[in-house]
XYZ file of C-alpha atoms in Angstrom:
735
model
C 32.512 -58.086 -135.686
C 36.018 -58.781 -134.576
C 37.472 -57.402 -137.825
C 36.047 -53.965 -137.148
C 38.665 -52.358 -134.940
C 38.447 -49.071 -133.140
C 40.214 -47.348 -136.008
C 36.951 -47.314 -137.951
C 35.047 -45.719 -135.109
C 34.246 -42.019 -135.731
C 36.293 -39.686 -133.511
C 34.719 -37.009 -131.419
C 36.800 -33.867 -131.875
C 35.267 -32.486 -128.692
C 36.461 -35.414 -126.605
C 38.651 -34.526 -123.652
C 41.578 -36.591 -124.909
C 41.595 -34.897 -128.328
C 43.006 -31.339 -128.332
C 41.902 -29.004 -131.149
C 44.466 -27.993 -133.710
C 45.273 -24.438 -134.784
C 43.192 -25.006 -137.894
C 40.178 -26.020 -135.812
C 40.545 -22.953 -133.608
C 40.919 -20.629 -136.591
C 37.778 -22.127 -138.122
C 35.900 -21.599 -134.861
C 37.165 -18.020 -134.701
C 35.871 -17.255 -138.190
C 32.480 -18.784 -137.441
C 32.156 -17.375 -133.931
C 32.873 -13.630 -133.487
C 33.007 -14.094 -129.700
C 35.927 -16.504 -129.866
C 38.838 -15.616 -127.585
C 41.446 -17.518 -129.575
C 42.560 -14.413 -131.474
C 43.152 -12.504 -128.263
C 44.995 -15.354 -126.573
C 47.011 -16.578 -129.530
C 49.928 -14.187 -129.010
C 50.046 -15.109 -125.335
C 50.045 -18.823 -126.162
C 52.901 -18.358 -128.633
C 54.849 -16.283 -126.133
C 54.476 -18.885 -123.389
C 55.444 -21.642 -125.821
C 58.591 -19.737 -126.769
C 59.476 -19.179 -123.120
C 59.015 -22.858 -122.295
C 61.141 -23.804 -125.272
C 63.894 -21.405 -124.160
C 63.915 -22.911 -120.657
C 64.774 -26.364 -121.996
C 68.489 -27.071 -122.207
C 69.956 -28.652 -125.362
C 70.637 -31.867 -123.420
C 67.004 -32.159 -122.298
C 65.827 -31.412 -125.817
C 68.037 -34.180 -127.201
C 66.673 -36.665 -124.645
C 63.107 -35.657 -125.550
C 63.780 -36.266 -129.220
C 65.159 -39.717 -128.395
C 61.831 -40.515 -126.730
C 59.923 -39.375 -129.829
C 59.259 -35.722 -129.010
C 59.252 -33.209 -131.824
C 59.271 -33.679 -135.571
C 61.968 -35.644 -137.360
C 64.439 -33.457 -139.180
C 63.680 -35.046 -142.557
C 60.004 -34.018 -142.310
C 60.764 -30.307 -141.986
C 59.480 -28.279 -144.921
C 62.290 -26.207 -146.487
C 61.674 -22.486 -146.718
C 61.362 -20.861 -150.101
C 63.697 -18.007 -150.881
C 62.001 -14.635 -151.468
C 61.899 -13.353 -155.052
C 64.628 -10.895 -156.114
C 63.998 -7.326 -155.039
C 61.486 -8.298 -152.379
C 61.990 -9.349 -148.747
C 59.363 -10.964 -146.607
C 58.479 -10.037 -143.062
C 60.986 -11.250 -140.453
C 58.192 -12.844 -138.411
C 59.189 -16.120 -140.052
C 62.276 -17.731 -138.575
C 65.431 -17.345 -140.675
C 68.784 -19.083 -140.397
C 70.742 -15.991 -141.431
C 70.231 -12.219 -141.635
C 67.824 -11.314 -144.395
C 69.491 -9.948 -147.483
C 67.280 -7.322 -149.068
C 66.949 -7.971 -152.762
C 70.035 -7.647 -154.960
C 71.606 -5.041 -152.688
C 74.362 -5.687 -150.171
C 72.090 -4.517 -147.340
C 70.862 -7.082 -144.819
C 68.367 -6.950 -141.975
C 69.234 -8.226 -138.503
C 66.909 -8.825 -135.560
C 67.469 -9.037 -131.818
C 65.884 -11.338 -129.269
C 62.877 -13.603 -129.530
C 60.334 -12.944 -132.241
C 57.569 -13.526 -129.686
C 58.619 -10.900 -127.129
C 58.357 -7.187 -128.070
C 61.128 -4.762 -127.186
C 58.649 -2.089 -126.102
C 54.900 -1.783 -125.680
C 55.004 1.919 -126.631
C 56.640 3.664 -129.607
C 60.440 3.604 -129.459
C 61.712 7.191 -129.568
C 65.496 6.822 -129.569
C 68.385 4.400 -129.166
C 71.899 4.804 -127.753
C 74.526 2.031 -128.137
C 77.019 1.541 -125.291
C 80.184 -0.527 -124.889
C 80.649 -1.330 -128.584
C 76.915 -1.969 -128.961
C 76.864 -4.654 -126.272
C 74.053 -2.693 -124.600
C 71.408 -0.805 -126.583
C 69.573 1.816 -124.522
C 65.976 2.221 -125.713
C 64.034 5.396 -124.971
C 60.238 5.112 -125.072
C 57.113 6.590 -123.514
C 57.332 4.048 -120.683
C 60.849 5.006 -119.645
C 64.354 3.780 -120.351
C 64.888 0.181 -121.398
C 67.778 -1.724 -122.861
C 68.690 -4.693 -124.998
C 71.406 -6.857 -123.499
C 72.654 -8.295 -126.773
C 74.896 -10.955 -125.222
C 73.481 -11.830 -121.799
C 75.676 -14.202 -119.822
C 78.190 -14.212 -122.656
C 80.634 -16.256 -120.587
C 78.227 -19.196 -120.505
C 76.605 -18.611 -123.894
C 77.393 -21.398 -126.326
C 75.979 -21.420 -129.837
C 74.673 -24.703 -131.177
C 75.473 -24.088 -134.821
C 77.582 -20.929 -134.705
C 75.077 -18.856 -136.690
C 74.692 -15.110 -136.346
C 70.951 -15.555 -135.904
C 71.344 -17.660 -132.774
C 73.852 -15.160 -131.379
C 71.459 -12.222 -131.714
C 68.445 -14.283 -130.633
C 69.962 -14.434 -127.161
C 69.392 -10.683 -126.668
C 67.211 -9.875 -123.672
C 65.067 -6.823 -123.107
C 65.259 -5.190 -119.646
C 63.710 -2.149 -117.961
C 66.312 0.348 -116.716
C 63.793 2.745 -115.149
C 60.141 3.668 -115.473
C 58.062 6.746 -114.706
C 59.737 9.174 -117.127
C 59.622 9.134 -120.913
C 62.859 9.356 -122.905
C 62.571 11.136 -126.257
C 66.209 11.753 -127.264
C 69.617 10.393 -126.258
C 73.074 11.558 -127.368
C 76.625 11.103 -126.158
C 78.426 14.339 -125.372
C 81.560 12.621 -124.073
C 82.548 8.984 -123.710
C 85.807 7.576 -122.362
C 86.681 4.112 -121.061
C 88.210 3.908 -117.615
C 90.762 1.465 -116.279
C 88.046 -0.629 -114.585
C 86.316 -1.494 -117.856
C 83.557 1.078 -117.385
C 82.583 4.259 -119.180
C 82.810 7.894 -118.177
C 81.368 10.947 -119.841
C 78.119 12.838 -120.315
C 74.802 11.784 -121.869
C 72.421 14.416 -123.227
C 68.751 13.468 -122.946
C 65.299 14.927 -123.534
C 63.083 13.688 -120.707
C 59.424 14.156 -119.859
C 56.714 12.616 -117.699
C 54.673 9.660 -118.814
C 51.914 10.772 -121.171
C 48.926 9.834 -119.060
C 46.731 12.582 -120.516
C 47.007 12.914 -124.331
C 45.414 16.371 -124.296
C 47.864 17.738 -121.736
C 51.184 18.979 -123.051
C 54.129 17.196 -121.387
C 56.774 19.333 -119.717
C 59.924 18.087 -121.408
C 63.369 19.205 -120.311
C 66.963 18.726 -121.469
C 69.255 16.989 -118.994
C 72.907 15.991 -118.792
C 73.400 12.607 -117.152
C 76.569 11.163 -115.699
C 77.540 8.384 -118.107
C 79.343 6.499 -115.346
C 76.092 6.331 -113.351
C 74.073 5.303 -116.408
C 76.569 2.567 -117.216
C 76.553 1.335 -113.616
C 72.760 1.185 -113.726
C 72.880 -0.739 -117.013
C 75.314 -3.310 -115.628
C 73.244 -3.653 -112.454
C 70.110 -4.231 -114.543
C 71.872 -6.896 -116.596
C 73.139 -8.636 -113.457
C 69.731 -8.534 -111.701
C 67.153 -9.427 -114.388
C 64.449 -10.172 -111.818
C 64.891 -6.954 -109.830
C 62.264 -4.236 -110.033
C 63.530 -1.182 -111.938
C 63.580 2.182 -110.165
C 60.499 4.340 -110.628
C 60.970 8.069 -111.192
C 58.105 10.538 -111.089
C 58.004 13.729 -113.094
C 60.766 16.000 -114.372
C 60.006 18.904 -112.028
C 60.826 17.040 -108.837
C 61.548 13.579 -107.696
C 58.691 12.194 -105.651
C 59.730 10.228 -102.576
C 59.514 6.466 -102.780
C 59.310 3.798 -100.156
C 62.353 1.533 -99.993
C 61.748 -0.871 -97.164
C 60.944 1.336 -94.193
C 63.160 4.207 -95.266
C 61.999 7.230 -97.185
C 64.446 8.587 -99.738
C 64.762 12.155 -100.894
C 66.340 13.643 -103.950
C 70.051 14.488 -103.513
C 70.791 18.146 -102.967
C 72.846 20.360 -105.231
C 75.956 19.576 -103.200
C 75.549 15.840 -103.799
C 74.971 16.352 -107.517
C 78.036 18.576 -107.771
C 80.157 15.898 -106.122
C 78.868 13.274 -108.541
C 79.560 15.518 -111.520
C 83.188 15.832 -110.462
C 83.640 12.228 -111.491
C 82.505 13.146 -115.003
C 85.637 15.238 -115.658
C 88.220 13.368 -117.688
C 91.846 14.238 -118.309
C 92.279 14.069 -122.087
C 95.962 13.460 -121.814
C 95.417 10.476 -119.528
C 91.928 9.064 -120.054
C 92.639 6.136 -117.750
C 93.587 8.303 -114.806
C 92.016 7.053 -111.575
C 89.072 9.100 -110.360
C 90.978 10.221 -107.313
C 93.514 12.112 -109.436
C 91.010 13.864 -111.666
C 90.836 17.629 -111.522
C 87.842 19.088 -109.763
C 85.106 20.952 -111.562
C 82.877 23.720 -110.319
C 79.139 23.583 -110.492
C 79.234 26.426 -113.011
C 81.186 24.285 -115.494
C 77.841 23.003 -116.711
C 75.133 25.086 -118.265
C 72.996 24.885 -115.201
C 72.618 23.419 -111.764
C 69.349 21.733 -111.000
C 67.384 23.561 -108.331
C 67.259 21.143 -105.398
C 64.038 20.383 -103.593
C 63.561 22.076 -100.291
C 64.845 19.614 -97.786
C 67.496 19.555 -95.125
C 71.129 18.873 -95.963
C 71.020 15.701 -93.929
C 69.043 14.090 -96.733
C 72.161 13.619 -98.861
C 74.295 12.101 -96.144
C 75.527 8.553 -96.283
C 72.733 7.477 -93.937
C 70.160 8.164 -96.686
C 71.932 5.967 -99.201
C 73.302 3.166 -97.049
C 71.100 0.507 -98.602
C 72.373 -1.348 -101.655
C 68.864 -1.335 -103.100
C 68.979 2.469 -103.231
C 71.927 2.572 -105.646
C 69.844 2.118 -108.845
C 67.661 5.065 -107.886
C 70.693 7.172 -107.112
C 72.285 6.327 -110.459
C 69.058 7.142 -112.301
C 68.869 10.622 -110.723
C 72.500 11.662 -111.264
C 71.915 14.537 -113.683
C 71.665 18.309 -114.032
C 69.180 20.318 -116.078
C 70.218 22.565 -118.931
C 67.730 25.241 -117.857
C 68.719 27.563 -115.043
C 66.364 29.476 -112.799
C 65.209 32.606 -114.603
C 66.630 31.570 -117.987
C 64.694 31.380 -121.236
C 64.309 27.622 -120.845
C 62.980 27.893 -117.320
C 59.409 26.548 -117.158
C 59.373 26.291 -120.971
C 58.506 22.939 -122.576
C 61.101 21.716 -125.059
C 59.938 20.134 -128.310
C 63.294 18.619 -129.288
C 66.956 19.481 -129.662
C 69.650 19.066 -132.302
C 73.339 18.552 -131.513
C 76.275 19.392 -133.780
C 79.831 18.363 -132.932
C 82.965 19.454 -134.692
C 84.884 16.474 -133.297
C 83.922 13.041 -132.054
C 82.761 12.061 -128.598
C 86.351 11.264 -127.579
C 87.519 14.888 -127.624
C 86.211 18.211 -126.433
C 85.779 20.103 -129.661
C 83.348 22.868 -130.455
C 79.709 21.843 -130.066
C 76.474 23.615 -130.915
C 73.112 22.775 -129.382
C 69.811 24.027 -130.820
C 66.936 23.706 -128.344
C 63.552 24.094 -130.029
C 60.483 25.454 -128.256
C 57.088 26.466 -129.608
C 58.109 30.024 -130.437
C 61.885 30.040 -130.706
C 65.123 28.185 -131.328
C 67.648 28.695 -128.534
C 71.270 28.252 -129.569
C 73.963 27.105 -127.118
C 77.691 26.607 -127.651
C 80.560 24.836 -125.920
C 83.918 26.461 -126.750
C 86.782 24.184 -127.675
C 88.285 22.437 -124.687
C 85.340 23.250 -122.421
C 82.301 21.297 -121.346
C 79.817 24.023 -120.411
C 76.946 24.999 -122.683
C 76.655 28.781 -122.976
C 73.681 30.603 -124.406
C 74.482 32.293 -127.735
C 71.309 33.699 -129.286
C 67.604 33.167 -129.870
C 65.821 32.742 -133.201
C 62.120 33.568 -133.310
C 59.913 31.168 -135.284
C 56.360 32.134 -136.331
C 55.294 28.470 -136.190
C 56.676 25.569 -134.165
C 59.585 23.985 -135.994
C 59.187 20.303 -136.825
C 62.849 19.474 -137.413
C 66.164 21.335 -137.250
C 69.504 20.282 -138.750
C 72.932 21.932 -138.758
C 74.434 22.359 -142.214
C 77.385 24.155 -143.799
C 76.358 26.902 -146.247
C 78.514 28.698 -148.808
C 78.933 32.469 -148.930
C 78.442 34.118 -152.302
C 79.313 37.504 -150.886
C 81.817 38.825 -148.370
C 80.122 38.881 -144.994
C 81.671 41.183 -142.457
C 82.304 39.946 -138.964
C 79.605 41.263 -136.680
C 79.188 41.105 -132.948
C 75.937 39.347 -132.145
C 73.811 40.792 -129.361
C 74.603 38.467 -126.521
C 77.198 38.083 -123.841
C 80.306 36.640 -125.428
C 79.484 37.874 -128.920
C 82.651 39.939 -129.143
C 84.605 36.891 -128.044
C 83.111 34.881 -130.900
C 84.029 37.592 -133.384
C 87.633 37.735 -132.226
C 88.151 34.002 -131.990
C 86.822 33.314 -135.504
C 87.927 36.081 -137.858
C 86.791 35.922 -141.468
C 89.337 34.999 -144.097
C 89.029 34.985 -147.861
C 90.678 31.630 -148.349
C 88.968 29.667 -145.624
C 85.614 29.132 -143.978
C 83.912 32.033 -142.340
C 81.653 32.804 -139.439
C 80.923 30.478 -136.596
C 82.708 27.494 -138.078
C 85.676 29.363 -139.570
C 88.229 27.954 -137.153
C 87.150 24.335 -137.451
C 89.115 21.874 -139.594
C 85.870 20.111 -140.501
C 84.531 23.245 -142.155
C 87.736 23.601 -144.181
C 87.476 19.996 -145.291
C 83.950 20.581 -146.519
C 84.998 23.347 -148.895
C 84.916 22.040 -152.459
C 88.108 22.525 -154.522
C 87.624 25.185 -157.141
C 84.755 26.795 -155.258
C 84.225 30.433 -156.218
C 82.759 31.302 -152.850
C 84.589 32.562 -149.797
C 84.191 29.504 -147.597
C 81.270 28.227 -145.587
C 79.306 29.098 -142.514
C 77.297 26.993 -140.114
C 73.545 27.405 -140.617
C 70.287 25.939 -139.362
C 68.048 24.054 -141.772
C 64.601 24.526 -140.214
C 61.574 22.504 -141.321
C 58.106 23.804 -140.546
C 54.853 22.002 -141.179
C 54.640 23.090 -144.812
C 57.844 24.985 -145.655
C 61.576 24.927 -144.938
C 64.134 27.675 -144.520
C 67.822 28.245 -143.884
C 69.016 30.486 -141.033
C 72.646 31.573 -141.097
C 73.918 31.606 -137.532
C 76.493 34.378 -137.984
C 74.041 37.137 -138.960
C 70.588 35.465 -138.702
C 70.017 35.767 -142.443
C 66.941 33.808 -143.585
C 66.336 32.216 -146.986
C 63.663 29.847 -148.226
C 64.556 26.393 -149.503
C 63.458 25.137 -152.913
C 64.788 22.060 -154.676
C 66.363 22.334 -158.113
C 63.562 20.648 -160.048
C 60.676 22.044 -157.999
C 59.756 24.897 -160.366
C 56.165 25.751 -161.111
C 55.884 29.298 -159.782
C 58.013 32.435 -159.712
C 60.349 32.931 -156.773
C 59.016 34.791 -153.791
C 60.626 38.090 -152.756
C 62.721 36.375 -150.138
C 64.241 34.062 -152.760
C 65.056 36.943 -155.051
C 67.208 38.677 -152.456
C 70.652 37.792 -151.271
C 70.979 36.450 -147.759
C 72.753 39.611 -146.633
C 70.052 41.960 -147.926
C 67.339 39.967 -146.205
C 68.608 40.733 -142.768
C 70.833 43.769 -142.670
C 69.764 44.774 -139.171
C 70.985 42.288 -136.582
C 68.153 42.581 -134.117
C 65.280 40.457 -132.949
C 62.715 42.654 -134.697
C 64.593 42.490 -137.992
C 64.848 38.730 -137.763
C 61.105 38.452 -137.079
C 60.322 40.479 -140.195
C 62.667 38.428 -142.365
C 61.424 35.025 -141.263
C 57.769 36.083 -141.515
C 58.309 36.658 -145.250
C 58.199 32.867 -145.633
C 54.831 31.850 -147.020
C 53.424 28.830 -145.213
C 50.707 27.698 -147.618
C 50.703 24.083 -148.740
C 52.007 23.547 -152.260
C 51.416 19.807 -152.561
C 55.038 18.825 -153.200
C 55.481 16.776 -150.062
C 57.032 17.231 -146.660
C 60.657 18.157 -146.108
C 62.926 15.789 -144.204
C 66.105 16.348 -142.180
C 69.229 17.064 -144.170
C 71.927 14.387 -143.945
C 75.644 15.232 -143.968
C 77.908 12.328 -144.955
C 81.679 11.981 -145.250
C 82.259 9.497 -148.073
C 85.818 8.166 -148.569
C 87.426 8.538 -151.968
C 87.391 5.301 -153.969
C 90.881 4.083 -154.938
C 90.171 4.666 -158.624
C 89.243 8.309 -158.039
C 92.461 9.594 -156.430
C 94.945 6.969 -157.555
C 95.523 5.670 -154.027
C 94.906 2.089 -153.025
C 95.233 2.705 -149.291
C 92.141 2.473 -147.112
C 93.331 5.665 -145.401
C 92.239 7.798 -148.349
C 90.664 11.138 -147.577
C 86.928 11.684 -147.630
C 84.618 14.216 -149.202
C 81.435 15.608 -147.692
C 78.038 15.398 -149.384
C 74.514 16.450 -148.482
C 71.337 14.404 -148.894
C 68.087 16.385 -149.031
C 64.652 14.767 -149.286
C 61.220 16.146 -149.942
C 58.118 14.197 -150.795
C 59.021 11.186 -152.919
C 62.416 12.420 -154.143
C 65.904 12.636 -152.668
C 68.715 14.867 -153.956
C 72.445 14.272 -153.482
C 74.451 17.514 -153.373
C 78.037 18.545 -152.666
C 78.842 20.269 -149.405
C 78.804 23.108 -148.425
C 75.268 23.929 -149.499
C 75.010 26.402 -152.366
C 72.314 29.042 -152.208
C 69.894 29.593 -153.783
C 69.413 25.857 -153.939
C 66.912 25.967 -156.817
C 69.632 27.265 -159.182
C 72.016 24.337 -158.686
C 71.545 20.932 -160.230
C 72.072 17.979 -157.865
C 74.517 15.175 -158.482
C 71.746 12.590 -158.451
C 67.967 12.529 -158.002
C 66.358 9.388 -156.593
C 62.596 8.930 -156.613
C 60.753 6.569 -154.296
C 57.678 4.467 -154.968
C 56.143 5.480 -151.617
C 56.755 8.937 -150.097
C 58.929 8.164 -147.066
C 58.559 9.666 -143.630
C 62.332 9.603 -143.130
C 65.405 8.839 -145.239
C 68.709 7.561 -143.891
C 72.007 6.786 -145.614
C 75.159 4.737 -145.188
C 78.059 3.461 -147.282
C 78.688 -0.249 -147.804
C 82.428 -0.895 -147.566
C 83.182 -4.447 -148.649
C 86.580 -5.688 -149.735
C 85.216 -7.758 -152.620
C 83.117 -5.036 -154.277
C 83.162 -1.271 -154.866
C 81.905 1.091 -152.199
C 78.140 1.558 -152.505
C 76.013 4.445 -151.286
C 72.836 3.038 -149.746
C 69.797 5.260 -149.271
C 67.096 3.754 -147.066
C 63.572 5.209 -147.127
C 61.302 4.441 -144.160
C 57.519 4.656 -144.412
C 54.346 3.155 -142.972
C 54.548 0.353 -145.544
C 58.067 -0.844 -144.846
C 61.541 -0.029 -146.119
C 62.758 0.844 -149.606
C 66.446 0.736 -150.559
C 68.306 2.422 -153.404
C 71.974 1.475 -153.870
C 74.472 3.029 -156.270
C 78.290 3.125 -156.553
C 79.975 6.159 -155.022
C 82.305 6.637 -157.996
C 79.906 9.009 -159.771
C 80.146 11.422 -156.836
C 83.850 12.000 -157.542
C 83.708 12.086 -161.363
C 81.866 15.391 -161.670
C 83.473 18.803 -161.444
C 81.311 21.539 -160.022
C 77.994 20.198 -161.393
C 75.891 22.628 -159.420
C 77.150 25.814 -161.018
C 74.545 27.298 -163.355
C 75.439 28.014 -166.925
C 78.247 25.472 -167.218
C 77.455 23.016 -169.942
C 80.246 20.670 -168.995
C 79.086 20.354 -165.416
C 75.446 19.907 -166.388
C 76.282 17.225 -168.920
C 78.164 15.184 -166.375
C 75.420 15.586 -163.823
C 72.799 14.310 -166.252
C 74.970 11.308 -167.144
C 75.073 10.401 -163.470
C 71.442 9.354 -163.747
C 72.563 6.453 -165.941
C 74.674 4.979 -163.135
C 73.403 1.547 -162.054
C 70.840 1.698 -159.280
C 69.919 -1.410 -157.307
C 66.548 -1.313 -155.605
C 64.895 -3.486 -152.996
C 61.831 -3.355 -150.772
C 60.949 -4.847 -147.411
C 57.172 -4.915 -147.143
C 55.809 -5.126 -143.611
C 52.693 -2.922 -143.907
C 53.792 -1.539 -140.551
C 55.404 1.728 -139.532
C 59.203 1.884 -139.670
C 61.517 4.671 -138.521
C 65.315 5.091 -138.263
C 66.799 5.599 -134.811
C 70.545 6.216 -135.131
C 73.711 5.212 -136.950
C 75.931 2.558 -135.419
C 76.820 -1.080 -135.202
C 79.115 -3.406 -137.152
C 77.118 -6.604 -136.687
C 78.216 -7.820 -140.109
C 81.595 -8.461 -138.482
C 80.104 -10.709 -135.816
C 82.163 -13.902 -135.674
C 80.537 -17.024 -134.221
C 82.982 -19.628 -135.534
C 84.362 -20.283 -132.043
C 80.887 -20.966 -130.664
C 80.797 -17.621 -128.831
C 79.854 -14.245 -130.289
C 82.808 -11.956 -130.963
C 83.050 -8.798 -133.048
C 86.317 -8.537 -134.957
C 87.162 -5.019 -136.132
C 88.835 -4.415 -139.452
C 92.588 -4.548 -139.829
C 92.988 -0.764 -139.722
C 90.494 -0.067 -136.922
C 93.283 -0.058 -134.319
C 95.166 2.679 -136.173
C 92.456 5.323 -135.874
C 94.588 7.576 -133.697
C 97.369 7.773 -136.300
C 94.996 7.914 -139.276
C 92.168 10.414 -138.706
C 90.650 9.620 -142.109
C 89.972 6.072 -140.945
C 87.706 7.392 -138.209
C 85.377 8.917 -140.776
C 85.490 5.736 -142.837
C 84.639 3.574 -139.844
C 81.663 5.783 -138.974
C 80.482 5.790 -142.582
C 80.574 1.986 -142.755
C 78.382 1.530 -139.683
C 74.812 0.341 -140.048
C 71.450 1.867 -139.183
C 69.376 1.044 -136.132
C 65.649 1.325 -136.801
C 62.336 0.473 -135.180
C 59.354 -1.345 -136.647
C 55.848 -1.785 -135.309
C 54.679 -5.390 -135.576
C 51.243 -4.994 -134.097
C 49.332 -3.510 -131.221
C 51.759 -2.659 -128.387
C 54.584 -4.442 -130.205
C 57.629 -2.380 -131.199
C 60.978 -3.900 -132.172
C 64.552 -2.796 -132.848
C 66.196 -3.942 -136.083
C 69.577 -3.264 -137.654
C 70.372 -2.635 -141.315
C 73.936 -3.219 -142.464
C 76.248 -5.237 -144.658
C 75.798 -8.940 -145.096
C 78.028 -11.259 -143.078
C 81.263 -11.422 -145.001
C 84.898 -11.972 -144.018
C 85.839 -9.050 -146.227
C 83.439 -6.530 -144.812
C 84.912 -3.492 -143.134
């Protein structure tokens, strides 16, 4: 009996000293539908990840010396994914995931156990060279602090993955949903902060799905937003400010004091700090020129309260500063204007220059029945109402695009205040661009050499639920959009007419008649998607120059259904008569298509088209050389041009897919995370050699923007939404 040790005794798996394994729990879950393991598994993994993050490397090393953890030699090596296919990033990786045979890689931020948002992510705005990523969602405004406590952050193995894994998600404010975010102006100050203006579409939290939210367009003080972001990063355990409703700020209790919304006088004083001297961007705030309240499009109507509410006594608590920063804004709508008490669906912003200069800007605000157009003249900040476009159905998407003129369009004075000023400031010329964008250097750059037209005009590409049309801003001419290879039925009367004959009477009634000619029946060819305008730099072999400061050429990317067309800019009408430079077809009809250019020193420049759908991401990559080897391919009846366009289809096309079976959507362009250097043990982003010469080389600015990556969002599960970044692989030669 003595030779029968306890090792031969059967073990009771239900004994208190024996914990069940994951396999045992999964087996119990399959056999017992009432098992709670499936509901608690994510929480268990999250808590395990948090406990692991709380352990310092020294403590972890001491635990391993005592026998904790698995030996390194027993770890099972991961198998590389097959070519052309990328697995889900839920599995831990030691480097950014390279997608197939393309040069595109996928980067993630933060822990894989902690979601970035529990509601759909609507928008993203990078700040301070992408150190902070503002996230707009239905719950409010959040942020990703990519490098929290960067002074004390030390990387164990210097990998990019460990650098981005340190990102922390914070709540900036709650109580108001953020649907869109854009930078109108952005300048660094001499204290290391940011100054400027942020344009945002804000609405209340969607508590009732059947009730339409009252969304409004606001202009926030960037200095206040940046101060709130830094305060949130410095106080991770502090409760974020709560804001209630866009129509009025409900009082909150802060200790024993009751705060009220600042009056118009207080807002005007705060907006004075938003004015920046372009000649001296680092001028101290005390020397900045003052600005009147009318310098903005509107002044928010203050709540009815006494002037003593905005005195220093109301804001003498340090805890009140976050709430004050979060409410430092003005509304675009004025009392009695067309936007007053009108819910906004979305807006679209077009800038002639970058965010570092006050160039001409156009803002299209879309409501259920109209598109309201606003403009900021060059050198000014105020948005001024220009005109209104009636829409028979609510527009789904609106994009600004340059359109060619096949006929001489006379300068007309539009029926609004300031119309004569627009006509005089932008006269038509035969050799240059016409209409609204005639005086802009960008419009002249978009004119194709050898073009038989008389320049280009700024237009609105409007997408409805089933159809799409083009509205010329100068004279409100309307034309229907059809792709070159659509075919199948004769053109409708509106396609058979010239844009000028469609709308010869510049009045609201004439515009209604012209746009109602559009037939809105479903034709089964797929949904239209926003038009993309890209400035692609000339390759050295195309213009004979080897300098990276080569000029760029503008192209358009139009998508409908499962196909994407690449066209030269400006857009030629009618579109169905002009053959595209390249047609790319997707395996799965995407919900949105984005584009970027891969600029690596060790390989030719590659145009990367990324299609987002509810099944993942699909990538198509092709060299950009074919875009510059064709002369006027879109002109009908030219055999030479058509032959070259057809040969472009034989250009090599690299494809890859990232299957997640979850919904993906692009957010914005930005980021150069492929230049993240961790060799010193601390994360640092090294710009390219010519990035510091942007002021003396304007062409480099366009090249730097083109080489940036794409921020996107992916849904991992119920109440689990993440931010990812798509860009070049980590390479010392990447630009």
